[in-house]
Structure formats: structure tokens, C-alpha cells
Tab-separated table of C-alpha atoms in Angstrom:
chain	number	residue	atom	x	y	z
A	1	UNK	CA	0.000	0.000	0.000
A	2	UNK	CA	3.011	2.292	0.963
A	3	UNK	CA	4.435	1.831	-3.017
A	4	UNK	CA	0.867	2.506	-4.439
A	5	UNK	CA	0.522	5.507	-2.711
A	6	UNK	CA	3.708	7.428	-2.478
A	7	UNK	CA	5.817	5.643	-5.897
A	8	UNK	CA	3.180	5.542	-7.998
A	9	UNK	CA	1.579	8.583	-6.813
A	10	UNK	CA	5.189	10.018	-7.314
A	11	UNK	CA	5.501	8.610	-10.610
A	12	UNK	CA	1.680	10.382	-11.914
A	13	UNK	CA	2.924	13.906	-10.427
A	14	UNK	CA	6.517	13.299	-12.291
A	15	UNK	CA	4.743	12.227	-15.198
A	16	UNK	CA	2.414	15.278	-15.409
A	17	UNK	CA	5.371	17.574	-14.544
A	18	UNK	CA	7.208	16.139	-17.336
A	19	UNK	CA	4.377	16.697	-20.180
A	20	UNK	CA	3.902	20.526	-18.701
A	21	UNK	CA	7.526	20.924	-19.237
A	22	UNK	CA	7.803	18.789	-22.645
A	23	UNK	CA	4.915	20.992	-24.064
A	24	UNK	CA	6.065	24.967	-22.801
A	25	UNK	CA	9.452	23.720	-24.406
A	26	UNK	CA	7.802	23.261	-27.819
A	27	UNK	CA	5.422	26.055	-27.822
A	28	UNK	CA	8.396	28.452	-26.708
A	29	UNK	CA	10.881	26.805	-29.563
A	30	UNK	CA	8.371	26.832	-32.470
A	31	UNK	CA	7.237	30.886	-31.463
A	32	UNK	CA	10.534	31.562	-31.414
A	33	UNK	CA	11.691	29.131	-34.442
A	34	UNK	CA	13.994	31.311	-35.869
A	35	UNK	CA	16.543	31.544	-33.131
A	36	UNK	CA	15.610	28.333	-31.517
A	37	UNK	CA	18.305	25.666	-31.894
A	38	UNK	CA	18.588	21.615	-31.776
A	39	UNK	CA	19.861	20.558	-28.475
A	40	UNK	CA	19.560	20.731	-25.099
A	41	UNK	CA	17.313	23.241	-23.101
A	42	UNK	CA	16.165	26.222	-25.226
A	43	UNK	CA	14.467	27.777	-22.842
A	44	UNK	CA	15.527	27.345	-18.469
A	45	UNK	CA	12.561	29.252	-17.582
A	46	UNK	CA	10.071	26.869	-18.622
A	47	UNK	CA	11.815	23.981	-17.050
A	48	UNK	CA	11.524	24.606	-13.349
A	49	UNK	CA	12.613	21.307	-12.382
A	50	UNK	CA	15.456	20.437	-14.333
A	51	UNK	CA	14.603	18.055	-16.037
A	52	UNK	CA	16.858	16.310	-19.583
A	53	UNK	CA	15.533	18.004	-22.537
A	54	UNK	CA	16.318	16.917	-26.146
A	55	UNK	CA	15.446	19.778	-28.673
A	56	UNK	CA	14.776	19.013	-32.570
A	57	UNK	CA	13.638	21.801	-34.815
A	58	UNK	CA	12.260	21.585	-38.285
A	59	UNK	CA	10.946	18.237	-37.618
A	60	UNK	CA	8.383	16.847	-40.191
A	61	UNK	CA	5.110	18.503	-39.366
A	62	UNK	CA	1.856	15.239	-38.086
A	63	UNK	CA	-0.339	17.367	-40.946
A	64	UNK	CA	1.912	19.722	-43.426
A	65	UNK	CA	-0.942	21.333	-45.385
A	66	UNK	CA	-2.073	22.897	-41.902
A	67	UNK	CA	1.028	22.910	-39.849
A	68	UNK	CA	4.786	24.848	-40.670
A	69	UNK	CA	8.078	25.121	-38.275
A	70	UNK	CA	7.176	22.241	-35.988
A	71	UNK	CA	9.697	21.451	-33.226
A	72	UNK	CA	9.750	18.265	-30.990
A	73	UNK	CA	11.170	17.893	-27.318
A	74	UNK	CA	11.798	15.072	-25.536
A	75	UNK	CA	11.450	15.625	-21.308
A	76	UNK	CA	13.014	12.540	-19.183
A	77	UNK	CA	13.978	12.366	-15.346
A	78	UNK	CA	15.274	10.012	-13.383
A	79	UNK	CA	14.713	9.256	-9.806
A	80	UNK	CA	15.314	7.121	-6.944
A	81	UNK	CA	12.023	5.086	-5.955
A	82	UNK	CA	11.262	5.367	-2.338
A	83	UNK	CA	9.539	1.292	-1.372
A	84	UNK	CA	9.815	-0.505	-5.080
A	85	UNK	CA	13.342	-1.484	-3.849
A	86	UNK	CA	11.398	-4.262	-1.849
A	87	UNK	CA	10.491	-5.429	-5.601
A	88	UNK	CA	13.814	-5.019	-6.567
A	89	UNK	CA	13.239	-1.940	-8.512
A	90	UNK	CA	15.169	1.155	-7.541
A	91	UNK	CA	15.101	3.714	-9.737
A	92	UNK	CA	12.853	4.811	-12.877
A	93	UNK	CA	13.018	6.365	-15.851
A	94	UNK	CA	9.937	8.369	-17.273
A	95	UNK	CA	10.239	10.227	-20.496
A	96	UNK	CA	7.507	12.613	-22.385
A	97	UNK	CA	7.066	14.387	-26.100
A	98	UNK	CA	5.695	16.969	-27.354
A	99	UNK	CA	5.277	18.432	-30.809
A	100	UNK	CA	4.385	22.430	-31.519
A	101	UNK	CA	3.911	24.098	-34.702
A	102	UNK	CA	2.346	27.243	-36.472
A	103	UNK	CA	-0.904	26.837	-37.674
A	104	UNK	CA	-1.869	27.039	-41.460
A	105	UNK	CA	0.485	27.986	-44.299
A	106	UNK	CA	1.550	30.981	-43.535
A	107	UNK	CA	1.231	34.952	-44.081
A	108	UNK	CA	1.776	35.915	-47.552
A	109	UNK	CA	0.721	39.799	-47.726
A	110	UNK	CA	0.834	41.685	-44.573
A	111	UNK	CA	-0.536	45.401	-45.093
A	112	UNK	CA	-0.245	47.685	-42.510
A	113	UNK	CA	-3.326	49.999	-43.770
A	114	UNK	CA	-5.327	49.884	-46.761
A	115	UNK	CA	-5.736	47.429	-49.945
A	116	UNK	CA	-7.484	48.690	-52.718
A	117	UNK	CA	-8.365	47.316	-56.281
A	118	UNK	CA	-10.199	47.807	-59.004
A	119	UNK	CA	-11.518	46.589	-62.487
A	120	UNK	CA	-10.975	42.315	-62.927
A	121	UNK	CA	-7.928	42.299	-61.222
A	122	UNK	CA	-6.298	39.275	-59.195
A	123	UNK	CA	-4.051	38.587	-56.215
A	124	UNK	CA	-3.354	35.063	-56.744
A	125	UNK	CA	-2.147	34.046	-53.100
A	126	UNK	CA	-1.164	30.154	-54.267
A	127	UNK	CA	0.304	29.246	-50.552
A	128	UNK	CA	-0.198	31.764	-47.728
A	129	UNK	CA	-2.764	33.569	-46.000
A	130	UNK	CA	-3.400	37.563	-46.169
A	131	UNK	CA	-3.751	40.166	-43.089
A	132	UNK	CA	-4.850	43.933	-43.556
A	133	UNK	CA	-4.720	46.105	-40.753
A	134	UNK	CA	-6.568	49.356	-42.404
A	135	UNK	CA	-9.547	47.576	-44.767
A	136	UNK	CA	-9.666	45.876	-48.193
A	137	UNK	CA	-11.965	47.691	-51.050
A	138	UNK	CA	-12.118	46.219	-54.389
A	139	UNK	CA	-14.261	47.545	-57.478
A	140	UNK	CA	-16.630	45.203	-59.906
A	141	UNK	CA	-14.632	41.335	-59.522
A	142	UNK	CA	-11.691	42.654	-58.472
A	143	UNK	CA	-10.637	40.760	-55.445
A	144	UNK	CA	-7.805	37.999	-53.410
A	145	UNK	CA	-8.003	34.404	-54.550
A	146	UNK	CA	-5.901	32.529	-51.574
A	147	UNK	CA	-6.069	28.738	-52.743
A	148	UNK	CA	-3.746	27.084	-50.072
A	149	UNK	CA	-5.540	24.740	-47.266
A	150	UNK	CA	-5.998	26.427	-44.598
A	151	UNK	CA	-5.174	30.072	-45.730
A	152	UNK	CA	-7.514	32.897	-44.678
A	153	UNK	CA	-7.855	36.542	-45.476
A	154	UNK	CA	-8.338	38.674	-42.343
A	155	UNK	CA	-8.769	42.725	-41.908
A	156	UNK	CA	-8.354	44.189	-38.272
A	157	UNK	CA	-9.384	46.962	-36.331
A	158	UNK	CA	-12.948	46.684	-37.526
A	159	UNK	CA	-12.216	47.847	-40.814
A	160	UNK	CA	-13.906	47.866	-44.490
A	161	UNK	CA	-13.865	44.461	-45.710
A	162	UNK	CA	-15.550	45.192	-49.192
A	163	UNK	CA	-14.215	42.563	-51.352
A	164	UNK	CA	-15.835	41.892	-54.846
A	165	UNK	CA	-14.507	38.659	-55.204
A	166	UNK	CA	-12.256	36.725	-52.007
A	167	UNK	CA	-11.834	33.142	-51.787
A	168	UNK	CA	-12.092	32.102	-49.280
A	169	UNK	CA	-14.521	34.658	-47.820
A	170	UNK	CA	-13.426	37.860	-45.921
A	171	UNK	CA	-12.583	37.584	-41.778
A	172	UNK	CA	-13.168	40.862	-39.704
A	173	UNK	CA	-11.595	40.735	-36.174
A	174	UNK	CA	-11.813	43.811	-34.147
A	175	UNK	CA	-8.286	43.052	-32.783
A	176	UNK	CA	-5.510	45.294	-33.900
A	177	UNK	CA	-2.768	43.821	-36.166
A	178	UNK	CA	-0.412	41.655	-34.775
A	179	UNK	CA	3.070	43.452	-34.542
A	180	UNK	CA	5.439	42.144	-37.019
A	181	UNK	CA	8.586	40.165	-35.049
A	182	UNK	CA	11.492	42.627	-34.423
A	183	UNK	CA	14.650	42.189	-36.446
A	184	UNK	CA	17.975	42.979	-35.779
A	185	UNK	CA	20.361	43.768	-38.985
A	186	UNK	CA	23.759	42.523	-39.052
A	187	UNK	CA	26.363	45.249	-38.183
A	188	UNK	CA	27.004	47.859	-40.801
A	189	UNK	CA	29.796	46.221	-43.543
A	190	UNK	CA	32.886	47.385	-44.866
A	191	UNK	CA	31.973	51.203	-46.891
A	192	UNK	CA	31.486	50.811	-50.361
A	193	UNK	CA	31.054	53.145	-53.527
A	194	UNK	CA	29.047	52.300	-56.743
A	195	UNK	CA	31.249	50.210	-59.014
A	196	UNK	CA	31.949	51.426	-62.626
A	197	UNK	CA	30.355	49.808	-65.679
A	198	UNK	CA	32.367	47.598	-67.441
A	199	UNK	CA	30.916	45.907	-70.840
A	200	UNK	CA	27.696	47.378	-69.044
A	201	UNK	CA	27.916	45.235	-65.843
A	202	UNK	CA	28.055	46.456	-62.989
A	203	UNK	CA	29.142	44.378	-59.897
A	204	UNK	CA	28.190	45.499	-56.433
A	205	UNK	CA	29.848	44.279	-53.580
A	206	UNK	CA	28.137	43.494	-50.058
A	207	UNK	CA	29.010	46.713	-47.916
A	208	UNK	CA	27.182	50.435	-46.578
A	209	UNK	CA	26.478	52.560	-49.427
A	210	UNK	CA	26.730	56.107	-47.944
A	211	UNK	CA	25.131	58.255	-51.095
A	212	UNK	CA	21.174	56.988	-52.944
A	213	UNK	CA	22.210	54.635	-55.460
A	214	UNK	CA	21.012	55.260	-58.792
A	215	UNK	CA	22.175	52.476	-61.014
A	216	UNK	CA	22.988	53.494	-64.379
A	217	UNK	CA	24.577	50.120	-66.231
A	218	UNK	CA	22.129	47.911	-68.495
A	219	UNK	CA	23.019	45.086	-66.181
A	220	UNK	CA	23.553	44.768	-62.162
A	221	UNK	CA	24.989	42.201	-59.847
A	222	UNK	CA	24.554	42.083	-56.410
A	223	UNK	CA	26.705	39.639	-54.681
A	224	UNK	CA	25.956	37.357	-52.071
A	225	UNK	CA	26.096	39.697	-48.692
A	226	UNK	CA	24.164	42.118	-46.916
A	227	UNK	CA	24.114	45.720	-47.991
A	228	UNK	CA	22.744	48.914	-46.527
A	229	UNK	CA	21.454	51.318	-48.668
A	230	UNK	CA	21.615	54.474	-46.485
A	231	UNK	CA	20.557	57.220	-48.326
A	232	UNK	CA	17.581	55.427	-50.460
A	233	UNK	CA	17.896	52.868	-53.843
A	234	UNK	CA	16.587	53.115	-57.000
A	235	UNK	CA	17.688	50.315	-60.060
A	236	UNK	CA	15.857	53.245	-62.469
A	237	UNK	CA	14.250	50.172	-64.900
A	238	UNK	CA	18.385	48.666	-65.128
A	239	UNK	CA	18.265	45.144	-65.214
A	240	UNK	CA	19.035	43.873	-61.086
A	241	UNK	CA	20.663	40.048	-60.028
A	242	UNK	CA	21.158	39.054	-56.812
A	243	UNK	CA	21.249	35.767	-54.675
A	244	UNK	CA	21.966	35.603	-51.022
A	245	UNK	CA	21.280	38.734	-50.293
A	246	UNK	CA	19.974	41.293	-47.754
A	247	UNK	CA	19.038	44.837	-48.417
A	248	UNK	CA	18.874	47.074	-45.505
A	249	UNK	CA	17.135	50.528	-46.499
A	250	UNK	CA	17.797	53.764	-44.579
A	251	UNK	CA	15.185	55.284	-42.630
A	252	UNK	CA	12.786	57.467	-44.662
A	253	UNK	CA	14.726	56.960	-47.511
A	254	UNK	CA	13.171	55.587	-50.786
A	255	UNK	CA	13.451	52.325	-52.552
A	256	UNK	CA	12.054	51.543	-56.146
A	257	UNK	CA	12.494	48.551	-58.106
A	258	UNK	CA	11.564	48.334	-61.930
A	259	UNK	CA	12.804	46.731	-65.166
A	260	UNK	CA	13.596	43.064	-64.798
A	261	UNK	CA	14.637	42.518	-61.104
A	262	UNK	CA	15.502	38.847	-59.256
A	263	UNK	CA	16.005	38.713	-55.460
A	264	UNK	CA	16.635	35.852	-53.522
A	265	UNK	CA	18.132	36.031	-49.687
A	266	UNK	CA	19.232	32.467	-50.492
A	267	UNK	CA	21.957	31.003	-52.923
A	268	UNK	CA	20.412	27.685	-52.351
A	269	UNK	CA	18.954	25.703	-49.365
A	270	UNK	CA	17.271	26.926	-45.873
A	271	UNK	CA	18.290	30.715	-44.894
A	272	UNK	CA	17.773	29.499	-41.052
A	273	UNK	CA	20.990	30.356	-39.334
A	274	UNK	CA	22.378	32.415	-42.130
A	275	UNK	CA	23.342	35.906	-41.762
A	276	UNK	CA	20.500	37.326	-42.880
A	277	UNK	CA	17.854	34.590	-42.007
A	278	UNK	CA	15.629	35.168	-44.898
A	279	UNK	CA	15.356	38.928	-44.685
A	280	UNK	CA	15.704	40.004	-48.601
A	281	UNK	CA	14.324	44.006	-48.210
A	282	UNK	CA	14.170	45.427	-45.109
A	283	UNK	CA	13.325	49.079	-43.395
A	284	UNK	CA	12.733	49.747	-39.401
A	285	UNK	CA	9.843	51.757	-38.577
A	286	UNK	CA	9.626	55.848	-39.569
A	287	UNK	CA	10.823	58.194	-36.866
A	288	UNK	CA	8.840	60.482	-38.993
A	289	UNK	CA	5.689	59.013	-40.347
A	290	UNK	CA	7.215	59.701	-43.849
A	291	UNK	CA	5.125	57.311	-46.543
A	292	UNK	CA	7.058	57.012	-50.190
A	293	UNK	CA	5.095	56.193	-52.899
A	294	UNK	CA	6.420	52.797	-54.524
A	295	UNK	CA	5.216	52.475	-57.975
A	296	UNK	CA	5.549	49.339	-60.650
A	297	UNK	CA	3.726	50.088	-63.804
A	298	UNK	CA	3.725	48.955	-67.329
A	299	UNK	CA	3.510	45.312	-68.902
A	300	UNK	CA	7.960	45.796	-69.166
A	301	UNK	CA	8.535	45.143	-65.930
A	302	UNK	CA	9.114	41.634	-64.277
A	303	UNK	CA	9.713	41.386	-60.617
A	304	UNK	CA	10.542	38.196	-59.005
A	305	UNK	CA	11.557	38.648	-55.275
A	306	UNK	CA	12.159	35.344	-52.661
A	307	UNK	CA	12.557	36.034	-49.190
A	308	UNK	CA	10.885	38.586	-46.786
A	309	UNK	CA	10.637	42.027	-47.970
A	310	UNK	CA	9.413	44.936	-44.826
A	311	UNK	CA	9.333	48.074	-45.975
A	312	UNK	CA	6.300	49.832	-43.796
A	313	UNK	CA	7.219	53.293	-45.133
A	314	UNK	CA	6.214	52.118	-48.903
A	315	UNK	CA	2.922	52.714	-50.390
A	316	UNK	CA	2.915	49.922	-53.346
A	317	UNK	CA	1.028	51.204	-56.571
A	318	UNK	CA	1.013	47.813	-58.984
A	319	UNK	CA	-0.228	47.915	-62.434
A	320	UNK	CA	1.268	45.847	-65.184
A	321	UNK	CA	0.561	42.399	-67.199
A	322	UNK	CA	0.082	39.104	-64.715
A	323	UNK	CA	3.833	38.340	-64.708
A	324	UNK	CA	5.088	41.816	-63.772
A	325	UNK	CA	4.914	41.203	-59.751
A	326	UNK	CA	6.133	37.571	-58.432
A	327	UNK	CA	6.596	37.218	-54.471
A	328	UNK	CA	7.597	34.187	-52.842
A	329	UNK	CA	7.816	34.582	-49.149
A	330	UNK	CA	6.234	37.286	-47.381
A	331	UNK	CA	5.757	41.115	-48.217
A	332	UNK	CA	4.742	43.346	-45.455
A	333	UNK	CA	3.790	47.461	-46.503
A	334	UNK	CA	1.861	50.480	-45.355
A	335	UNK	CA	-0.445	50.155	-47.972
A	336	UNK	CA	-0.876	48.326	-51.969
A	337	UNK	CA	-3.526	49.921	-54.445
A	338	UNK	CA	-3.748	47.209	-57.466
A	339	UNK	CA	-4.729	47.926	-60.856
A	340	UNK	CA	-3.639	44.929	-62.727
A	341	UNK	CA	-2.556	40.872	-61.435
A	342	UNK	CA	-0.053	40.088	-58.706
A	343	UNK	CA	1.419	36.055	-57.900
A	344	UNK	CA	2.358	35.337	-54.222
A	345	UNK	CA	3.309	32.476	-51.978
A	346	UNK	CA	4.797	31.865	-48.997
A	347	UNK	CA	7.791	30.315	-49.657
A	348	UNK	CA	9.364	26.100	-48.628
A	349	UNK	CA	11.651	27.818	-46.482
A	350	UNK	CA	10.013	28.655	-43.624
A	351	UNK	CA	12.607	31.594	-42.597
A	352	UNK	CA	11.502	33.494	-45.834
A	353	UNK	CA	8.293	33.636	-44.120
A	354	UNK	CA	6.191	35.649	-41.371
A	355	UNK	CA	4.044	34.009	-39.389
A	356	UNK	CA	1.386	36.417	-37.310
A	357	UNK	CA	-2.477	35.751	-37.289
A	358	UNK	CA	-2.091	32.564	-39.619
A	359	UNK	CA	1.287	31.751	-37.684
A	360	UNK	CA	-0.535	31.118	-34.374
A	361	UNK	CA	1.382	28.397	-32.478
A	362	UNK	CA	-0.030	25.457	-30.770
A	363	UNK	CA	0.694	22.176	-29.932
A	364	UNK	CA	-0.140	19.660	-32.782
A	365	UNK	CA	0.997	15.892	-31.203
């Protein structure tokens, strides 16, 4: 009677002790996947009691059409028993799992205030949900076709949710946005001026760029790095290359892409860990509540960009043929008025991504 009641009521209490901890452990790693490592014990404050903890991130997701950047931890504690030794046991072993993950696919399009379109005009959201903090209006069948499973499109604060034609239908939550994560840019890089043209190429080499660029040559490289564009950047319609890269934009400082223009923040493979984990465009928050107006216009223009792009200051006007505007990953502005079609996805690389209303993380096994 003594071993029922105090080792195996011991061993229930250890056992419940060990799931709390096993399951705080993987919430905590999967909200905070992009710094959370493989290991031992992310995260001390959630493991009161000390237990062994095995950490495994980017494990394969129980449902992956629902579920992205799913960790698993393993909890285990041994102890001396206090009356099994009269059955010749003396010590036990208990062990617990637990699996957390963000829920649906993802946030493609993040707009901090308004999105407005008119005439027939399409966002095609193929993987990825869409958040607007300031209202969506859309004229005639204009409207946001978001085809993944599980992908939603969601206005906050109450606002217009007008939509000629959304699929699936339009969410209104009276809740404010959620804040976009904070990000920290790598320290500024070695000073750099704009390199000449030769044959008209130009290569640019990671570094801080002092003066607005203004590129001028028919053809641009950017290699591999991070830059910071300090004074604003403009490619002025010049054809733009650049893999592995990060472009950090001065505050209230201007940035316009047109022409033919490929970004990637990765030369290949997962950007988790890397320098500039996934970040491909990115601005911090006005000091002066300065808005530029970002315009791509005209059927000449193709823009492929992979990664995440922030740039709250920007105002995105988009008008061109269906091909003009490709984003994979996530794009987060102030505001986007369409007037022709726009492709976006989330991209397979979940560090490309941000994760906020659609992100929500839970535990999943």
C-alpha cells in the first residue's frame, strides 16, 4: 500500500510535470523558431525542475498542409524510488514528447493599412494567408483568390472588408494587427562606392552605401552579402541580379524597383541560421511618419523577389501584365492599391516567411 501511494503517486505527479515541461518547451521553440536551436534546453525558464531536454527543430510537421516550423522535445527524469526497492526496482526512468507548430500555411501579404483594387484584377495568393490592418476595397470582380488549405484573409481593427470577389470569404476581427517580429540587422559592412560599368555590368559588392544609389549600367549584380542602402535605392528600370542577399534601407529613404529585377536572400537551401535569415528588403519603422510612394507600372517590368521584404514606409502602386509582380515569401507594406494581377506564396523555407495571425502556435501531437 506504501508503493501505491507514495511511488506511484510520485511517478503520476513526475509524469504530469514532465508533459507541462515537454509541451512549454515546444510552444516556446516553435514561437521563437527562428533563433531556436537543436539541443539541449532552449528555454531554463520553462523547465523549473530540471529536467533532460532533447530539442529538434524543423521536424516533419503530423499534418503539413495545416502545420509549418514544428519542433519536438523530448522531457526525461530520473529518480530514486522510495519502497519498489522491496520489488527489486530502484530507480525509474519516465520520459515525455511533445510536438508544436504554427498553424496554417503561412502569411503571404501583410498590409499595414489599406488594400485597394479595381476593375478584374487578381491577387493570386497560391500558398499563404493575407492580413490587412486598415480595410480591403475592391471595385466590380476585383478581389484575393488565396487557394492554399488552410489560408484565410483577415482585416483588423474593424475595418472595411468590401471585397468583390475573395476566396475564401473575408474575416473581420476587431483586434488590432499583430506586430510584425522585431529584427535585428547585421552590423554595418565594410563602406562601399558604386562600381563602374564595365561591358555594361556592374558588380556590387556586399558593404554600406553612404550616397542613394542610382544604377545606371544595363546590367547589375549584387553579390551574395548584406548591404545597406543608407541614403535610399533606385535600379531606375536597369536590369538587377542578386542571390543571397539582404538589403537594408535607410530610414525614410526611398526604394524603387523596376525593369527586370531577381532577389533571392538564399543562394540555395534553408536561410535558417544564415546571416541574414531570410530577410531580402528590409526598413525599421519611420521616426517620422514619412510614406514614399512605390510604384511598378507597365507590362515591361518583371519582378521576381524570394525572401521577406518589410518596408512599412512604402505605399505599393502595382499595375502591369500578370507576370510583372512575383513574391515568394512574405511582403509586409503600409499600404498596396492594385490595378492589374499580382502572384504570391509563402515560400518552402520557412525563414523566408512571417508568421502572425495565420502563424498562431499550438501544440499539434
Amino acid at each position: 500500500m506504501l508503493t501505491f501511494a507514495i511511488d506511484m503517486g510520485f511517478v503520476y505527479m513526475r509524469q504530469a510535470q514532465l508533459q507541462s515541461v515537454a509541451d512549454s518547451e515546444a510552444l516556446a521553440c516553435s514561437q521563437n523558431f527562428l533563433t531556436c536551436q537543436s539541443g539541449g534546453d532552449q528555454f531554463p525558464i520553462t523547465n523549473p525542475y530540471g529536467f533532460t531536454i532533447l530539442t529538434s527543430v524543423n521536424v516533419s510537421c503530423p499534418n503539413s498542409q495545416l502545420q509549418i516550423n514544428c519542433s519536438q522535445v523530448v522531457v526525461s527524469s530520473k529518480w530514486d524510488t522510495f519502497f519498489l526497492p522491496i520489488f527489486g526496482i530502484n530507480s525509474l526512468n519516465i520520459s515525455k514528447v511533445a510536438i508544436a507548430g504554427n498553424l496554417s500555411s503561412g502569411d503571404s501579404i501583410i498590409v499595414d493599412g489599406s488594400l485597394s483594387m479595381n476593375g478584374n484584377n487578381t491577387l493570386n495568393v497560391t500558398g499563404g494567408s493575407v492580413l490587412i490592418g486598415g480595410g480591403i476595397s475592391t471595385t466590380h470582380q476585383s478581389g484575393i483568390n488565396a487557394s492554399a488549405s488552410g489560408a484565410t484573409i483577415m482585416v483588423y481593427n474593424n475595418s472595411t472588408s468590401d471585397c468583390g470577389s475573395c476566396s475564401p470569404l473575408v474575416i473581420s476581427s476587431g483586434l488590432p494587427l499583430p506586430i510584425i517580429p522585431a529584427y535585428i540587422p547585421a552590423p554595418w559592412p565594410t563602406i562601399r562606392t558604386v562600381p563602374s560599368c564595365i561591358n555594361n555590368l556592374a558588380t556590387f559588392l556586399p558593404g554600406t552605401y553612404a550616397s542613394k544609389v542610382t544604377m545606371t549600367c544595363s546590367n547589375n549584380t549584387l553579390t551574395a552579402g548584406t548591404y545597406y542602402f543608407n541614403s535610399g535605392f533606385d535600379n531606375a528600370g536597369k536590369t538587377l541580379n542578386g542571390s543571397g542577399v539582404t538589403l537594408i534601407i535607410g530610414v525614410d529613404q526611398n526604394f524603387q524597383l523596376s525593369g527586370s529585377v531577381t532577389l533571392n536572400s538564399s543562394s540555395g537551401g534553408s536561410t535558417c541560421g544564415s546571416l541574414g535569415g531570410g530577410m531580402l528588403i528590409y526598413q525599421a519603422a519611420t521616426k517620422t511618419n514619412t510614406r514614399f510612394p512605390m510604384s511598378v507600372n507597365g507590362s515591361g517590368n518583371f519582378i521576381q523577389l524570394t525572401g521577406r521584404v518589410q518596408l512599412p514606409n512604402s505605399n505599393l502602386t502595382f499595375s502591369g501584365s500578370p507576370t510583372s509582380l512575383n513574391m515568394v515569401g512574405t511582403l509586409y507594406l503600409n499600404s498596396i492599391s492594385f490595378k492589374g494581377n499580382m502572384n504570391a506564396s509563402i515560400s518552402p523555407d520557412p525563414c523566408q516567411n512571417i508568421n502572425l495571425g495565420s502563424g498562431k502556435t499550438v501544440l499539434v501531437d
